[in-house]
């Protein structure tokens, strides 16, 4: 029977993430008149329980930055400052704002909605220098907030059959469908935290996607989620494969070094196919350049997926190319070789907010692999470098059930936001978004197109 | 046009948010020397009082003090005075509306005067678009008030051969804000100032409250996709009808009034059930092509043949085609609403990511209309992220005829951009709320005067700017990109 895909959310608070942007300070010259209490509509100010003559410490968490109490205090005894704890979150890519947004999404499972217009910089770098498109006039079948359930976020994994050549011996391709174009990386920082790995695998299993698990991270605890686990290992560790139940999984990824022995890889692929013929096989790539060996493997249908690896900032190991650019190059290379539909293309790294998902897909990915964002949902503060021994979020101790639910909440919010973007474009299937750069505006292009003619004498870009 | 009077209208709050913070320690023995030395009146000893009042930090100019740096501090005989940068300053504002811009807009709304040289009132710090543009002008001879007075800022809202002629004396009018998203006193403030200025404000899509009827010649009836409160009499009543196809802050997503703000009064106007969330769909269910759009316009024209038609669209990559289509369907005004514009509630993902900022759209559409040979038959108005008089001038220099103002008017009413318009009781400052207690915070007459004061300041700034550029009319500025220069990115 047809079942409509749905992600069940449940509000899940995490004490370590209760950090507000602002702090209200009550100075000593307060004379307890209670004016602030009358002014505040968010209950930041109350009287002390034990002694009603005195004002209690303000509950900064509830403050929404409206300045009403501050501007009405007859003593100028109230002060609002930026919360230093909030300011010290994350780093320049994983900004405090991005972390707080993920925390809220993980807590509530809702799309962030606020009043007043956009507040940020005109444009950022990487994904933040892309705008997505919309259509003013669209087909009758689509209807903004209503009818959004008819938009599909499912994608197919694996080689697609372009045409049928031999009707006698049909060789149906090995295709799997997942309901969201997002994969999980269970151990993006190589921390080997059992509780986190378990939580991410659980979440992947419940919402029907795949979680990458390194061979050494596997334990029997993960057995119930084996259908949703993708084993991942570097080529030189192929010998360890037999330490895990790889014959039962649906996806296996071999991470390639820059240079490798193709005969060794081919042997390994034969072995995998022999004992687990239904598993999809993915190759993890260190760079967007396709070697002849890989092209041959795609042509021979020996592999089903490619996964481009970058770090959690989206930078390739090569240097400063951001994933939006490297994935576009890889995608176009595959298109040029007429083999784009022979392979599923994914990218790991750089996805730090919901809007990065559709933008990565526009740049050519079929699906994204989420990394650090999942840890952030668990309470991580993206410290750089990671100080796991003194982790402020105590990641080693977080409960895996709570974390799984938080990741599910976040995925629900992210999927809903993907739907917003698709619905604004009038696209009803995320598969149609792949590589659709025509449905996006890139900063450099649009800046040239709109402004260069104005400044003909001194062009904006040399 | 009769002159608009400036009336001093301070904010109702006890203290202002200020860049500098001045404190008197317990050592102060209230000699009152600071009262005498401060040129700005920061210190005051009220008549009959022994003590100096709490210093009014908002008036302090800090190191730019004309009496010299820390003049008062060094003069104090007991070192009881301290000037610090207020840590609170950094909690106000954002990249687009910097704390300086918010405070200077408040000042203009209070006094009707352009802030003095030290305070930024022209641009924000978003690092792109308007904030990277600058006007190139030579140091002209001193400007006399008579010369400023002679500059013509008026624009026409109907450039077609048929239909009524409608002129507004300043190149802007007020954006649509629905009853429900903002309070009735806020709508009244805006309508009163629109009437005083002989310009317009728009109902938004929450219906046409009866209280606005006395201002009907200056109120635009908006017809948006939810058709909330749209009735024949509201269409007949107006001089301009605005079709809202999409809104810049949430293009392609329709509207959403959260249940908390849908009070019985709002629900009655919208003919809906109180305390339920109200959705405006996207798009118009009767418009799936430009031909349908024409039918739509014909429909309202049959009800009110004398009204001008304005079409509000957001800024996708094919916005130029949409504009041309709207023109051929009969629109008099094309309102481009850019992606960074204001809203009562929108998903964050939409504000930042969907559709292009207005700066790009203006040039794109302006050039396309020129190529099509119809530029002079249609009025192109820009909205969505236009904050100051300089943004207005830059929009016009990029190719718009005029602009539509939303957020700035709310800032004039005391908005701090905290962004909590959408939920619970709504705006804690009494602007974007439907709460029966909170909406009392704004007095419509006070509000109208604050908006008018801001307009006076803007009017003077624009006139002075035109003089400096050697122009006599704002119409001459349109499309003059040669006046603009792009500052380098830091």
mmCIF file of N, CA, C and O in Angstrom, chain B residues 23 43 57 59 111 120 137 187 190 198 218 262 266 287 328 339 341 343 364 384 466 473 481:
data_model
loop_
_atom_site.group_PDB
_atom_site.id
_atom_site.type_symbol
_atom_site.label_atom_id
_atom_site.label_comp_id
_atom_site.label_asym_id
_atom_site.label_seq_id
_atom_site.Cartn_x
_atom_site.Cartn_y
_atom_site.Cartn_z
ATOM 1 N N UNK B 23 28.753 57.544 33.091
ATOM 2 C CA UNK B 23 28.325 57.237 34.452
ATOM 3 C C UNK B 23 28.984 58.189 35.446
ATOM 4 O O UNK B 23 30.116 58.638 35.258
ATOM 5 N N UNK B 43 24.347 66.616 30.602
ATOM 6 C CA UNK B 43 24.126 66.738 32.042
ATOM 7 C C UNK B 43 23.095 67.831 32.307
ATOM 8 O O UNK B 43 23.026 68.823 31.585
ATOM 9 N N UNK B 57 22.987 59.905 28.128
ATOM 10 C CA UNK B 57 24.112 59.456 27.302
ATOM 11 C C UNK B 57 23.855 59.597 25.812
ATOM 12 O O UNK B 57 24.788 59.727 25.026
ATOM 13 N N UNK B 59 22.908 61.911 24.077
ATOM 14 C CA UNK B 59 23.304 63.180 23.464
ATOM 15 C C UNK B 59 24.822 63.307 23.311
ATOM 16 O O UNK B 59 25.313 64.195 22.624
ATOM 17 N N UNK B 111 13.199 64.544 15.103
ATOM 18 C CA UNK B 111 13.469 65.958 14.881
ATOM 19 C C UNK B 111 13.174 66.436 13.469
ATOM 20 O O UNK B 111 13.047 67.634 13.250
ATOM 21 N N UNK B 120 26.206 57.946 10.875
ATOM 22 C CA UNK B 120 25.884 57.363 9.578
ATOM 23 C C UNK B 120 24.368 57.297 9.401
ATOM 24 O O UNK B 120 23.673 56.744 10.228
ATOM 25 N N UNK B 137 30.409 63.018 -6.783
ATOM 26 C CA UNK B 137 30.054 64.412 -7.035
ATOM 27 C C UNK B 137 31.214 65.323 -6.705
ATOM 28 O O UNK B 137 32.073 65.000 -5.897
ATOM 29 N N UNK B 187 -1.360 51.281 11.114
ATOM 30 C CA UNK B 187 -1.923 51.559 9.780
ATOM 31 C C UNK B 187 -2.402 53.000 9.702
ATOM 32 O O UNK B 187 -2.194 53.683 8.696
ATOM 33 N N UNK B 190 0.396 55.491 9.335
ATOM 34 C CA UNK B 190 0.927 55.514 7.973
ATOM 35 C C UNK B 190 -0.049 56.227 7.031
ATOM 36 O O UNK B 190 0.366 56.992 6.154
ATOM 37 N N UNK B 198 0.280 63.739 0.556
ATOM 38 C CA UNK B 198 -0.356 63.497 -0.738
ATOM 39 C C UNK B 198 0.322 62.354 -1.484
ATOM 40 O O UNK B 198 0.541 62.401 -2.685
ATOM 41 N N UNK B 218 -5.753 58.076 -0.329
ATOM 42 C CA UNK B 218 -4.318 57.842 -0.178
ATOM 43 C C UNK B 218 -4.031 56.419 0.274
ATOM 44 O O UNK B 218 -2.957 56.112 0.758
ATOM 45 N N UNK B 262 -4.250 36.240 14.935
ATOM 46 C CA UNK B 262 -5.549 36.315 14.270
ATOM 47 C C UNK B 262 -6.650 36.500 15.316
ATOM 48 O O UNK B 262 -7.408 35.596 15.620
ATOM 49 N N UNK B 266 -9.311 40.872 13.697
ATOM 50 C CA UNK B 266 -8.606 40.575 12.451
ATOM 51 C C UNK B 266 -9.400 39.561 11.640
ATOM 52 O O UNK B 266 -9.606 39.710 10.431
ATOM 53 N N UNK B 287 -4.626 32.636 -11.842
ATOM 54 C CA UNK B 287 -3.624 33.145 -12.783
ATOM 55 C C UNK B 287 -2.511 32.135 -12.993
ATOM 56 O O UNK B 287 -1.694 31.898 -12.113
ATOM 57 N N UNK B 328 1.995 44.709 -20.776
ATOM 58 C CA UNK B 328 1.067 44.462 -21.890
ATOM 59 C C UNK B 328 -0.313 44.057 -21.388
ATOM 60 O O UNK B 328 -1.306 44.205 -22.081
ATOM 61 N N UNK B 339 14.583 40.581 -2.637
ATOM 62 C CA UNK B 339 14.686 39.488 -1.675
ATOM 63 C C UNK B 339 15.001 39.901 -0.253
ATOM 64 O O UNK B 339 14.690 39.169 0.678
ATOM 65 N N UNK B 341 13.769 42.290 1.511
ATOM 66 C CA UNK B 341 12.756 43.173 2.046
ATOM 67 C C UNK B 341 12.155 42.698 3.353
ATOM 68 O O UNK B 341 12.444 41.609 3.834
ATOM 69 N N UNK B 343 9.114 41.821 6.279
ATOM 70 C CA UNK B 343 8.009 40.882 6.343
ATOM 71 C C UNK B 343 7.526 40.788 7.777
ATOM 72 O O UNK B 343 8.277 41.091 8.705
ATOM 73 N N UNK B 364 18.190 45.221 -14.343
ATOM 74 C CA UNK B 364 17.771 44.195 -15.286
ATOM 75 C C UNK B 364 16.465 44.594 -15.963
ATOM 76 O O UNK B 364 16.361 44.597 -17.189
ATOM 77 N N UNK B 384 11.801 46.578 -1.035
ATOM 78 C CA UNK B 384 12.508 45.424 -0.482
ATOM 79 C C UNK B 384 13.943 45.743 -0.168
ATOM 80 O O UNK B 384 14.853 45.439 -0.947
ATOM 81 N N UNK B 466 20.502 66.074 -5.200
ATOM 82 C CA UNK B 466 20.255 66.403 -6.602
ATOM 83 C C UNK B 466 21.003 67.677 -6.987
ATOM 84 O O UNK B 466 21.598 67.754 -8.061
ATOM 85 N N UNK B 473 15.494 67.916 -11.247
ATOM 86 C CA UNK B 473 14.321 67.075 -10.998
ATOM 87 C C UNK B 473 14.785 65.657 -10.704
ATOM 88 O O UNK B 473 15.756 65.180 -11.306
ATOM 89 N N UNK B 481 23.393 55.893 -14.150
ATOM 90 C CA UNK B 481 24.379 55.078 -13.437
ATOM 91 C C UNK B 481 25.768 55.708 -13.464
ATOM 92 O O UNK B 481 26.637 55.311 -12.700
#
